[in-house]
Coordinates of C-alpha atoms in Angstrom, one line a residue:
Chain A
X1 CA 0.2 0.1 0.2
X2 CA 1.2 3.5 -0.8
X3 CA 1.4 6.1 1.4
X4 CA -0.8 8.9 2.4
X5 CA 2.8 11.1 1.3
X6 CA 3.3 9.2 -2.1
X7 CA -0.1 9.5 -2.9
X8 CA 0.0 13.7 -2.9
X9 CA 3.9 13.2 -4.3
X10 CA 2.4 11.6 -6.9
X11 CA -0.4 13.5 -6.8
X12 CA 2.3 16.4 -7.9
X13 CA 3.5 14.5 -10.6
X14 CA 0.7 13.9 -12.7
X15 CA -0.7 17.9 -11.9
X16 CA 3.4 18.8 -13.2
X17 CA 2.5 16.8 -16.2
X18 CA -1.2 18.9 -17.3
X19 CA -3.6 16.0 -18.3
X20 CA -0.4 13.8 -19.8
X21 CA -1.1 11.6 -16.4
X22 CA 1.3 8.4 -17.6
X23 CA 3.7 11.0 -18.2
X24 CA 4.4 11.3 -14.5
X25 CA 5.1 7.8 -14.7
X26 CA 9.0 7.5 -13.9
X27 CA 8.8 10.1 -11.2
X28 CA 5.9 7.9 -10.0
X29 CA 8.3 5.2 -10.1
X30 CA 10.9 7.4 -7.9
X31 CA 8.3 8.3 -5.2
X32 CA 7.8 4.0 -4.1
X33 CA 11.5 4.1 -4.4
X34 CA 12.8 6.9 -2.5
X35 CA 11.4 5.3 0.1
X36 CA 11.4 1.3 -0.2
X37 CA 14.3 1.2 -2.5
X38 CA 12.8 -0.8 -5.1
X39 CA 9.3 -1.4 -6.5
X40 CA 7.4 -4.1 -5.1
X41 CA 4.9 -5.8 -8.0
X42 CA 2.5 -4.5 -5.2
X43 CA 4.3 -1.2 -5.7
X44 CA 3.3 -1.6 -9.0
X45 CA -0.1 -2.7 -9.0
X46 CA -0.4 1.3 -7.3
X47 CA 1.1 3.4 -8.9
X48 CA -0.4 2.0 -12.0
X49 CA -4.0 3.2 -10.6
X50 CA -3.2 5.8 -9.6
X51 CA -2.1 7.3 -13.8
X52 CA -4.7 5.2 -15.0
X53 CA -2.8 2.6 -16.5
X54 CA -2.4 -1.2 -16.5
X55 CA 0.0 -2.7 -14.8
X56 CA 2.0 -4.0 -17.5
X57 CA 1.8 -0.6 -19.1
X58 CA 3.9 1.0 -15.9
X59 CA 6.5 -2.8 -15.7
X60 CA 7.1 -2.1 -19.4
X61 CA 8.3 1.1 -18.3
X62 CA 9.9 0.7 -15.0
X63 CA 12.0 -3.0 -16.5
X64 CA 13.3 -0.7 -19.3
X65 CA 15.5 1.5 -17.0
X66 CA 18.2 0.6 -15.3
X67 CA 17.8 3.0 -11.8
X68 CA 14.3 1.9 -11.4
X69 CA 15.0 -1.4 -9.6
X70 CA 12.2 -4.2 -10.0
X71 CA 14.2 -6.5 -7.0
X72 CA 15.1 -5.7 -3.9
X73 CA 18.9 -4.7 -3.0
X74 CA 20.6 -3.0 -0.4
X75 CA 20.9 0.0 1.5
X76 CA 22.9 1.7 -1.0
X77 CA 23.4 0.8 -4.0
X78 CA 26.7 1.2 -6.1
X79 CA 26.8 1.5 -10.3
X80 CA 30.3 1.2 -10.7
X81 CA 31.3 2.7 -14.7
X82 CA 32.9 0.4 -16.5
X83 CA 32.0 2.3 -20.5
X84 CA 35.6 2.9 -22.2
X85 CA 37.1 6.3 -20.1
X86 CA 37.1 3.8 -16.9
X87 CA 37.9 0.6 -18.5
X88 CA 41.6 2.1 -19.5
X89 CA 42.2 3.9 -16.3
X90 CA 41.3 2.0 -13.8
X91 CA 38.0 0.3 -13.4
X92 CA 39.3 -3.6 -13.5
X93 CA 41.7 -2.3 -10.4
X94 CA 38.7 -0.7 -8.8
X95 CA 36.6 -3.8 -9.1
X96 CA 38.6 -6.2 -8.0
X97 CA 39.6 -4.5 -4.9
X98 CA 35.6 -4.3 -4.1
X99 CA 35.5 -8.0 -4.5
X100 CA 39.1 -8.6 -1.9
X101 CA 38.3 -6.6 0.4
X102 CA 34.4 -5.4 0.5
X103 CA 33.1 -9.0 -0.6
X104 CA 30.4 -7.3 -3.1
X105 CA 30.6 -8.8 -6.7
X106 CA 28.7 -7.6 -9.6
X107 CA 24.6 -7.8 -9.7
X108 CA 24.4 -9.1 -6.3
X109 CA 23.5 -7.4 -2.0
X110 CA 25.6 -9.0 0.3
X111 CA 24.5 -10.9 3.0
X112 CA 24.2 -7.9 5.5
X113 CA 21.8 -6.1 3.2
X114 CA 24.9 -2.9 3.0
X115 CA 25.7 -2.4 -0.2
X116 CA 24.0 -3.8 -3.9
X117 CA 26.9 -4.1 -6.7
X118 CA 25.9 -3.0 -10.5
X119 CA 27.8 -1.8 -13.5
X120 CA 26.6 1.3 -15.0
X121 CA 27.2 2.8 -18.6
X122 CA 28.7 5.8 -19.0
X123 CA 28.3 8.4 -15.9
X124 CA 29.7 11.7 -17.8
X125 CA 32.2 11.7 -15.4
X126 CA 35.1 10.4 -18.2
X127 CA 37.5 13.4 -17.0
X128 CA 38.2 11.9 -13.9
X129 CA 37.5 7.9 -14.6
X130 CA 37.2 6.6 -12.8
X131 CA 33.7 7.0 -11.4
X132 CA 30.9 5.7 -9.4
X133 CA 27.3 6.7 -8.5
X134 CA 26.5 5.8 -5.0
X135 CA 23.0 6.7 -3.6
X136 CA 22.9 8.6 -6.5
X137 CA 26.0 10.6 -6.3
X138 CA 28.8 11.3 -8.9
X139 CA 32.1 10.1 -7.7
X140 CA 35.2 10.2 -9.8
X141 CA 39.0 10.3 -9.3
X142 CA 38.6 6.7 -7.6
X143 CA 41.8 5.2 -6.6
X144 CA 40.9 1.5 -3.7
X145 CA 41.9 4.0 -1.1
X146 CA 39.2 6.5 -1.8
X147 CA 36.7 4.0 -2.8
X148 CA 37.2 2.5 1.2
X149 CA 37.2 5.9 2.4
X150 CA 33.8 6.2 1.0
X151 CA 32.3 3.0 1.6
X152 CA 33.5 3.7 5.1
X153 CA 30.9 6.1 5.4
X154 CA 27.8 4.3 4.3
X155 CA 26.9 1.7 7.0
Chain B
X1 CA 28.5 29.2 -12.0
X2 CA 27.4 32.3 -12.4
X3 CA 23.5 33.6 -11.3
X4 CA 21.5 35.2 -12.9
X5 CA 23.0 38.9 -12.5
X6 CA 26.6 37.9 -12.9
X7 CA 25.4 36.8 -16.8
X8 CA 23.3 39.3 -17.7
X9 CA 26.4 41.7 -16.6
X10 CA 28.9 39.6 -19.2
X11 CA 26.5 40.3 -21.7
X12 CA 23.9 37.6 -21.1
X13 CA 20.0 37.2 -22.7
X14 CA 21.3 40.7 -25.1
X15 CA 21.1 37.3 -27.3
X16 CA 17.1 37.0 -26.8
X17 CA 16.4 41.2 -26.2
X18 CA 17.7 41.1 -29.6
X19 CA 16.1 38.1 -31.0
X20 CA 12.8 39.1 -29.5
X21 CA 12.9 41.6 -31.6
X22 CA 13.2 39.9 -34.7
X23 CA 10.5 37.2 -36.4
X24 CA 10.9 33.7 -35.8
X25 CA 12.0 33.7 -39.9
X26 CA 15.0 35.9 -39.1
X27 CA 16.1 34.0 -35.9
X28 CA 16.6 31.2 -37.9
X29 CA 17.6 32.9 -40.6
X30 CA 20.6 34.6 -38.9
X31 CA 21.4 30.2 -37.1
X32 CA 21.9 29.1 -40.8
X33 CA 24.0 31.7 -41.5
X34 CA 25.9 31.2 -38.7
X35 CA 26.2 27.2 -40.5
X36 CA 26.2 26.3 -36.9
X37 CA 25.4 22.2 -37.1
X38 CA 24.2 20.0 -33.9
X39 CA 26.4 19.0 -31.4
X40 CA 24.9 15.9 -29.9
X41 CA 27.1 13.7 -32.7
X42 CA 25.1 14.1 -36.2
X43 CA 25.3 17.5 -37.4
X44 CA 22.4 18.7 -38.5
X45 CA 22.4 22.1 -39.3
X46 CA 20.1 23.1 -36.4
X47 CA 18.3 26.2 -38.6
X48 CA 17.3 24.2 -41.1
X49 CA 15.9 21.7 -38.3
X50 CA 13.9 24.7 -37.1
X51 CA 12.7 25.3 -40.3
X52 CA 10.3 22.3 -41.2
X53 CA 8.7 23.1 -38.4
X54 CA 5.1 24.9 -39.5
X55 CA 5.2 28.5 -38.6
X56 CA 1.9 31.3 -38.3
X57 CA -1.2 31.0 -36.9
X58 CA -2.3 28.0 -39.2
X59 CA 0.5 25.6 -37.8
X60 CA -1.1 23.4 -34.9
X61 CA -0.6 23.8 -31.0
X62 CA 1.2 23.4 -28.7
X63 CA 4.2 23.1 -30.4
X64 CA 7.4 22.2 -28.4
X65 CA 11.3 22.7 -27.6
X66 CA 12.5 19.4 -26.2
X67 CA 16.6 19.4 -24.8
X68 CA 18.2 17.0 -25.1
X69 CA 20.8 16.5 -22.0
X70 CA 20.5 13.0 -22.0
X71 CA 24.5 12.5 -22.4
X72 CA 25.5 8.7 -22.1
X73 CA 27.5 8.3 -24.6
X74 CA 30.7 6.6 -23.4
X75 CA 33.2 9.1 -23.2
X76 CA 31.7 12.1 -22.9
X77 CA 30.9 15.1 -20.6
X78 CA 30.6 18.4 -22.7
X79 CA 27.3 18.6 -21.8
X80 CA 27.6 18.1 -18.0
X81 CA 30.6 21.0 -18.1
X82 CA 28.1 23.7 -19.9
X83 CA 25.1 23.2 -17.6
X84 CA 26.5 23.0 -14.1
X85 CA 29.0 25.3 -15.3
X86 CA 26.4 28.2 -17.3
X87 CA 23.0 27.0 -16.8
X88 CA 21.2 30.3 -17.4
X89 CA 23.4 30.4 -21.3
X90 CA 21.5 26.9 -21.9
X91 CA 18.3 28.8 -20.6
X92 CA 18.7 31.9 -23.0
X93 CA 19.1 29.6 -25.9
X94 CA 16.2 27.2 -24.9
X95 CA 13.6 30.6 -24.8
X96 CA 15.7 31.8 -28.6
X97 CA 15.2 28.9 -30.0
X98 CA 11.5 28.1 -28.4
X99 CA 10.7 31.7 -30.2
X100 CA 12.4 30.8 -33.3
X101 CA 9.5 27.5 -34.0
X102 CA 7.0 28.9 -31.7
X103 CA 7.6 26.7 -29.4
X104 CA 5.0 27.3 -25.8
X105 CA 6.6 24.2 -23.6
X106 CA 9.9 23.2 -23.5
X107 CA 11.8 20.7 -21.3
X108 CA 15.1 19.8 -20.4
X109 CA 15.2 15.9 -20.6
X110 CA 18.4 15.2 -18.6
X111 CA 19.9 12.1 -17.3
X112 CA 19.4 11.0 -13.5
X113 CA 23.5 10.9 -13.6
X114 CA 23.1 14.6 -13.7
X115 CA 21.9 15.2 -10.0
X116 CA 23.9 19.0 -9.6
X117 CA 23.0 20.1 -13.1
X118 CA 19.8 19.5 -13.4
X119 CA 19.6 21.6 -9.0
X120 CA 21.5 23.8 -11.2
X121 CA 19.3 24.3 -13.9
X122 CA 16.2 24.3 -11.6
X123 CA 17.6 27.1 -9.7
X124 CA 18.7 29.0 -13.0
X125 CA 14.7 28.2 -14.3
X126 CA 13.3 29.8 -11.0
X127 CA 15.7 33.1 -11.0
X128 CA 15.2 33.9 -15.3
X129 CA 11.4 33.6 -14.4
X130 CA 11.2 35.8 -11.4
X131 CA 13.1 38.3 -13.9
X132 CA 10.8 38.4 -16.5
X133 CA 12.6 35.9 -18.6
X134 CA 10.8 33.0 -18.8
X135 CA 6.9 33.0 -18.0
X136 CA 4.0 35.1 -19.9
X137 CA 4.7 37.6 -22.1
X138 CA 8.5 37.2 -21.5
X139 CA 9.8 40.6 -21.5
X140 CA 7.0 42.4 -23.5
X141 CA 7.3 40.9 -26.8
X142 CA 4.1 39.1 -26.1
X143 CA 5.8 35.9 -26.7
X144 CA 4.9 33.1 -24.0
X145 CA 7.4 30.0 -22.4
X146 CA 7.8 27.7 -20.0
X147 CA 10.2 25.0 -19.0
X148 CA 10.3 22.0 -17.1
X149 CA 13.5 19.2 -15.9
X150 CA 12.5 16.2 -16.7
X151 CA 15.3 13.9 -15.3
X152 CA 15.8 10.5 -16.6
X153 CA 15.8 6.8 -14.9
X154 CA 19.2 5.9 -16.9
X155 CA 19.1 3.9 -20.2
X156 CA 21.1 5.1 -23.4
X157 CA 18.2 4.6 -26.4
X158 CA 16.6 7.5 -24.6
X159 CA 19.4 10.0 -26.8
X160 CA 17.4 9.3 -29.9
X161 CA 15.4 11.6 -30.6
X162 CA 11.8 9.8 -30.8
X163 CA 12.7 6.9 -28.4
X164 CA 13.5 10.3 -25.9
X165 CA 10.0 12.1 -27.0
X166 CA 8.1 8.1 -26.1
X167 CA 10.0 8.8 -22.7
X168 CA 8.6 11.6 -22.1
X169 CA 5.0 10.8 -22.6
X170 CA 5.3 8.3 -19.8
X171 CA 5.6 5.3 -22.6
X172 CA 8.4 2.3 -23.0
X173 CA 11.1 4.2 -24.5
X174 CA 11.5 2.9 -27.5
X175 CA 12.6 4.9 -31.2
X176 CA 9.5 6.3 -33.9
X177 CA 9.6 5.3 -37.8
X178 CA 11.0 8.4 -39.7
X179 CA 8.7 10.1 -41.3
X180 CA 6.8 12.0 -39.5
X181 CA 9.7 13.6 -38.2
X182 CA 9.3 15.8 -34.9
X183 CA 9.2 18.7 -36.6
X184 CA 5.6 17.6 -37.9
X185 CA 5.0 15.2 -35.2
X186 CA 6.6 15.0 -32.8
X187 CA 5.5 15.2 -28.4
X188 CA 1.7 13.3 -28.1
X189 CA 2.0 13.7 -32.3
X190 CA 3.0 18.1 -31.7
X191 CA 5.4 19.9 -33.4
X192 CA 8.5 19.5 -31.9
X193 CA 12.1 20.1 -32.0
X194 CA 14.9 18.2 -30.1
X195 CA 17.7 19.9 -29.6
X196 CA 21.3 19.0 -28.0
X197 CA 22.8 20.7 -25.2
X198 CA 25.8 22.3 -26.5
X199 CA 24.1 23.4 -29.6
X200 CA 21.4 25.3 -27.7
X201 CA 24.4 26.8 -26.1
X202 CA 25.4 28.7 -29.5
X203 CA 22.7 30.3 -30.1
X204 CA 22.6 33.5 -27.7
X205 CA 25.9 34.5 -28.9
X206 CA 25.3 34.1 -32.5
X207 CA 22.2 36.2 -32.0
X208 CA 23.8 38.8 -30.3
X209 CA 27.1 39.2 -32.1
X210 CA 25.7 38.3 -35.1
X211 CA 26.5 35.6 -38.1
X212 CA 29.4 37.0 -39.6
X213 CA 31.5 36.5 -35.6
X214 CA 30.6 32.7 -34.9
X215 CA 31.8 31.9 -38.7
X216 CA 35.0 33.7 -38.0
X217 CA 35.4 32.1 -35.0
X218 CA 36.0 28.1 -36.2
X219 CA 38.9 27.9 -38.1
X220 CA 36.5 25.3 -41.0
X221 CA 33.8 25.7 -43.1
X222 CA 32.2 24.9 -39.9
X223 CA 30.9 28.3 -37.4
X224 CA 32.0 28.3 -34.4
X225 CA 33.5 26.8 -31.4
X226 CA 33.5 23.4 -29.8
X227 CA 33.9 21.5 -26.8
X228 CA 36.4 19.5 -26.9
X229 CA 37.6 16.5 -24.5
X230 CA 39.7 14.2 -23.8
X231 CA 39.6 10.6 -21.6
X232 CA 42.6 8.4 -21.5
X233 CA 46.2 7.7 -20.5
X234 CA 46.3 11.8 -21.3
X235 CA 48.0 14.2 -18.9
X236 CA 45.4 16.2 -18.5
X237 CA 41.5 14.9 -19.3
X238 CA 39.4 17.6 -20.0
X239 CA 37.0 19.7 -21.9
X240 CA 38.2 22.7 -23.7
X241 CA 36.3 25.3 -26.0
X242 CA 38.4 25.9 -29.2
X243 CA 37.9 26.8 -32.8
X244 CA 35.4 24.6 -34.3
X245 CA 38.5 22.7 -37.0
X246 CA 41.4 22.6 -34.1
X247 CA 43.7 20.2 -35.3
X248 CA 43.6 16.6 -33.7
X249 CA 47.3 17.1 -32.3
X250 CA 46.3 20.5 -30.5
X251 CA 43.8 18.8 -28.7
X252 CA 45.5 16.3 -27.2
X253 CA 48.5 17.8 -26.7
X254 CA 49.0 21.6 -26.4
X255 CA 45.4 20.7 -24.2
X256 CA 45.4 17.2 -22.8
X257 CA 49.1 17.3 -21.8
X258 CA 50.2 15.1 -24.3
X259 CA 49.8 11.1 -23.0
X260 CA 50.9 9.8 -19.4
X261 CA 53.8 8.9 -18.9
X262 CA 55.3 6.1 -20.1
X263 CA 52.1 5.2 -22.1
X264 CA 52.2 5.6 -26.1
X265 CA 49.0 7.0 -27.9
X266 CA 47.8 4.0 -30.6
X267 CA 44.7 5.2 -31.5
X268 CA 42.0 7.2 -30.8
X269 CA 38.3 7.1 -31.1
X270 CA 37.4 11.0 -32.1
X271 CA 33.6 11.5 -30.8
X272 CA 32.4 8.8 -29.1
X273 CA 32.1 5.3 -28.5
X274 CA 29.9 5.6 -31.7
X275 CA 32.9 6.6 -33.8
X276 CA 35.8 4.6 -36.0
X277 CA 38.7 4.8 -34.5
X278 CA 41.7 7.2 -36.4
X279 CA 45.2 6.9 -35.4
X280 CA 48.1 8.8 -34.9
X281 CA 48.3 9.0 -38.4
X282 CA 46.1 10.9 -38.5
X283 CA 46.6 13.7 -35.6
X284 CA 47.1 16.8 -38.0
X285 CA 43.5 16.3 -39.2
X286 CA 41.1 19.0 -38.2
X287 CA 38.4 18.1 -36.8
X288 CA 35.3 19.8 -37.8
X289 CA 32.5 17.5 -39.6
X290 CA 33.4 17.4 -42.5
X291 CA 37.4 16.3 -42.1
X292 CA 37.1 13.6 -39.8
X293 CA 34.4 12.7 -42.3
X294 CA 37.0 12.2 -44.9
X295 CA 39.9 10.5 -42.6
X296 CA 36.6 7.8 -42.5
X297 CA 35.3 8.5 -39.4
X298 CA 33.2 11.9 -37.5
X299 CA 33.0 14.0 -35.2
X300 CA 30.4 12.7 -33.2
X301 CA 30.6 14.4 -30.2
X302 CA 33.9 15.7 -30.0
X303 CA 35.1 14.3 -27.1
X304 CA 38.0 11.6 -27.7
X305 CA 38.6 8.7 -25.9
X306 CA 42.7 7.9 -25.8
X307 CA 43.5 4.5 -27.0
X308 CA 46.6 4.0 -25.2
X309 CA 49.5 1.1 -26.3
X310 CA 49.1 -1.0 -23.0
X311 CA 45.7 -1.2 -23.1
X312 CA 44.3 -4.5 -25.4
X313 CA 42.4 -3.3 -28.5
X314 CA 40.0 -6.4 -28.6
X315 CA 39.7 -5.8 -24.2
X316 CA 38.5 -2.7 -25.1
X317 CA 36.2 -3.3 -27.9
X318 CA 34.6 -5.6 -24.7
X319 CA 33.9 -2.8 -23.4
X320 CA 32.8 -0.7 -26.5
X321 CA 30.4 -3.4 -27.6
X322 CA 29.1 -4.8 -23.9
X323 CA 28.3 -1.0 -23.7
X324 CA 26.1 -1.3 -26.8
X325 CA 24.5 -5.0 -26.1
X326 CA 23.0 -3.5 -22.9
X327 CA 21.6 -0.9 -23.6
X328 CA 19.8 -2.1 -27.1
X329 CA 15.9 -1.4 -26.6
X330 CA 15.3 -4.7 -28.3
X331 CA 12.9 -3.7 -30.4
X332 CA 14.5 -4.6 -33.3
X333 CA 16.5 -8.5 -34.3
X334 CA 19.3 -7.4 -35.3
X335 CA 20.8 -4.9 -33.1
X336 CA 19.0 -7.4 -29.7
X337 CA 20.3 -10.7 -31.2
X338 CA 23.6 -9.2 -32.8
X339 CA 25.5 -7.4 -30.5
X340 CA 25.2 -10.0 -27.8
X341 CA 26.9 -12.1 -30.5
X342 CA 29.4 -10.1 -31.1
X343 CA 30.1 -9.7 -27.3
X344 CA 30.9 -13.7 -27.2
X345 CA 33.0 -13.3 -30.3
X346 CA 35.5 -11.0 -28.5
X347 CA 35.3 -13.0 -25.2
X348 CA 36.4 -15.8 -26.8
X349 CA 39.0 -14.2 -28.4
X350 CA 40.1 -12.5 -25.0
X351 CA 40.1 -16.2 -23.3
X352 CA 41.9 -17.4 -25.8
X353 CA 39.5 -19.9 -26.6
X354 CA 38.6 -17.6 -30.7
X355 CA 39.3 -19.3 -34.4
X356 CA 40.6 -17.4 -36.8
X357 CA 37.1 -17.8 -38.7
X358 CA 35.4 -15.3 -35.8
X359 CA 37.4 -12.2 -37.2
X360 CA 35.9 -13.5 -39.6
X361 CA 32.9 -13.5 -38.7
X362 CA 33.3 -10.0 -36.3
X363 CA 33.8 -8.5 -40.2
X364 CA 30.4 -10.2 -41.6
X365 CA 28.5 -9.0 -38.0
X366 CA 30.0 -5.1 -39.7
X367 CA 27.9 -5.8 -42.4
X368 CA 24.9 -7.2 -41.0
X369 CA 24.4 -4.3 -38.0
X370 CA 24.9 -1.6 -40.2
X371 CA 22.9 1.2 -42.0
X372 CA 20.1 0.3 -43.0
X373 CA 19.8 -2.8 -41.7
X374 CA 18.1 -1.9 -38.4
X375 CA 15.4 0.0 -37.3
X376 CA 17.7 3.1 -35.7
X377 CA 21.6 4.1 -35.4
X378 CA 22.1 2.2 -32.3
X379 CA 23.7 -1.4 -33.9
X380 CA 25.4 0.5 -37.3
X381 CA 27.3 4.0 -34.1
X382 CA 28.3 0.2 -32.3
X383 CA 29.7 -1.4 -35.9
X384 CA 31.7 1.8 -35.8
X385 CA 34.7 1.7 -33.3
X386 CA 34.9 -2.1 -34.4
X387 CA 35.2 -2.1 -38.4
X388 CA 38.2 0.4 -37.7
X389 CA 39.4 -1.3 -34.8
X390 CA 39.1 -4.6 -37.3
X391 CA 41.3 -2.7 -40.0
X392 CA 44.2 -0.7 -38.1
X393 CA 44.7 -3.3 -35.7
X394 CA 44.4 -6.6 -37.1
X395 CA 47.2 -7.6 -36.0
X396 CA 46.2 -7.5 -32.8
X397 CA 43.2 -9.7 -33.3
X398 CA 45.0 -11.9 -35.2
X399 CA 47.5 -12.9 -32.8
X400 CA 44.6 -13.6 -29.7
X401 CA 43.8 -16.2 -31.9
X402 CA 47.6 -17.6 -33.1
X403 CA 48.7 -16.6 -29.0
X404 CA 45.5 -18.0 -28.2
X405 CA 44.7 -15.0 -25.9
X406 CA 44.7 -12.3 -24.6
X407 CA 49.1 -11.1 -25.1
X408 CA 47.8 -7.9 -22.4
X409 CA 46.8 -10.8 -19.9
X410 CA 49.9 -12.1 -18.8
X411 CA 48.5 -15.5 -16.6
X412 CA 46.6 -16.5 -19.7
X413 CA 49.3 -17.1 -21.5
X414 CA 48.4 -21.1 -22.1

């Protein structure tokens, strides 16, 4: 069940797109994900009802975007860039460090639910490669030591 | 980042004031005369694009101007720098472009990772609205416009303009068939222009200083300046605004500081992941649309990715093709099925399971996934670095077969 607050936020998004309710679908999914971390089947049906769409129509959108999660994720989601610029200057070393020091595997969540690690396409931070997106925040010029310092502040 | 007062103090919004005294057709004429070509990668003349929009009282309303700020091409970061560094410049460009096509609503379609840029744009929009540059009856001209920032949720195909329109409408963002083109049937079926961020950032300066001045900035037939970039093993990765047609060597040596200590230049992608490789033999090439095309590649976004001599070209192609395979929208079969197959062939070579005929099979794919075989430009774009790598780095591919694995990955040598 969506909370009153979530319904209110979705209604505001619908009002902002003036007569095109389904144009608010990506924002509505983000509203749900902001508090719950991901979008469950039940949440998806609730969003569909708010927007006058079928659940299948909403899922066609939700499954398309790589930053809408249709499966449970950890408390922190780390998206590591594996595109060319990062690939050249240190992606592999970071990936290996995440595995060895933090027990993170691509596509997996740690047993304590602390981190989910996912690959991501170019983050547009190529002049500061290698880069990652952690809980929506961009980080560049990463080294194993800098990574450790950042991850340590994410319990 | 300059606020509105600083931006206006430096001449900002003077281009808009000039534009509002002209008719839409006159504004289009200025931009055509300036030889401004689209900076999103395709290089289509901006004024010509605007010219296909129906004008006047008989035209269907509303009309839309959509800004493509989805920048997800690997190796490209120029639009982020423009939006973070000077959001009012983009806002002014949007208002002028909207006036030129008589649009009443504008959208900025921005990728989710660019949170800082989105916030700065929203602040700039609020400031501009408070000062009468946006909203009803802008500066008393009778022209009205609002701008809405739409933050996406991550998918490369959204940068394809018709997929972007589907995304804005809340549909699954697969590309649409063209024609009809967005200028007549676009967002919600209405006349729409989709322009890249950097393209629009040029527009205020053309209106303020004139087309001749703009053309004079360039070292080539294409007007203006260009935001060039460099990433990879160069000393100073970054982006620089330089005259259009600045030679590759100047960008890489004078601005990017040359190669990092211990690395040699092996090749480069001149304008993002979907452009053909060039080699050190091309260093004197002017970076403009015609010159780069003449060398067998494309200027694309003008942001260079440098391949050094200690990075395996086959491995780099795995990164590139894996990106395209993952980002394929799945709508048409050659792209959906062909790109993962290309990745498997490359992986086999890299892991020592490749055979000589796999190289021929990769070559075959560059034709089967080439222009005209797929619904949109994603797969043909993916084939550009592959076909040129097969040409320039042929021996590296062969060595992966004869040495049963990647010569760069010592631990894998059998």
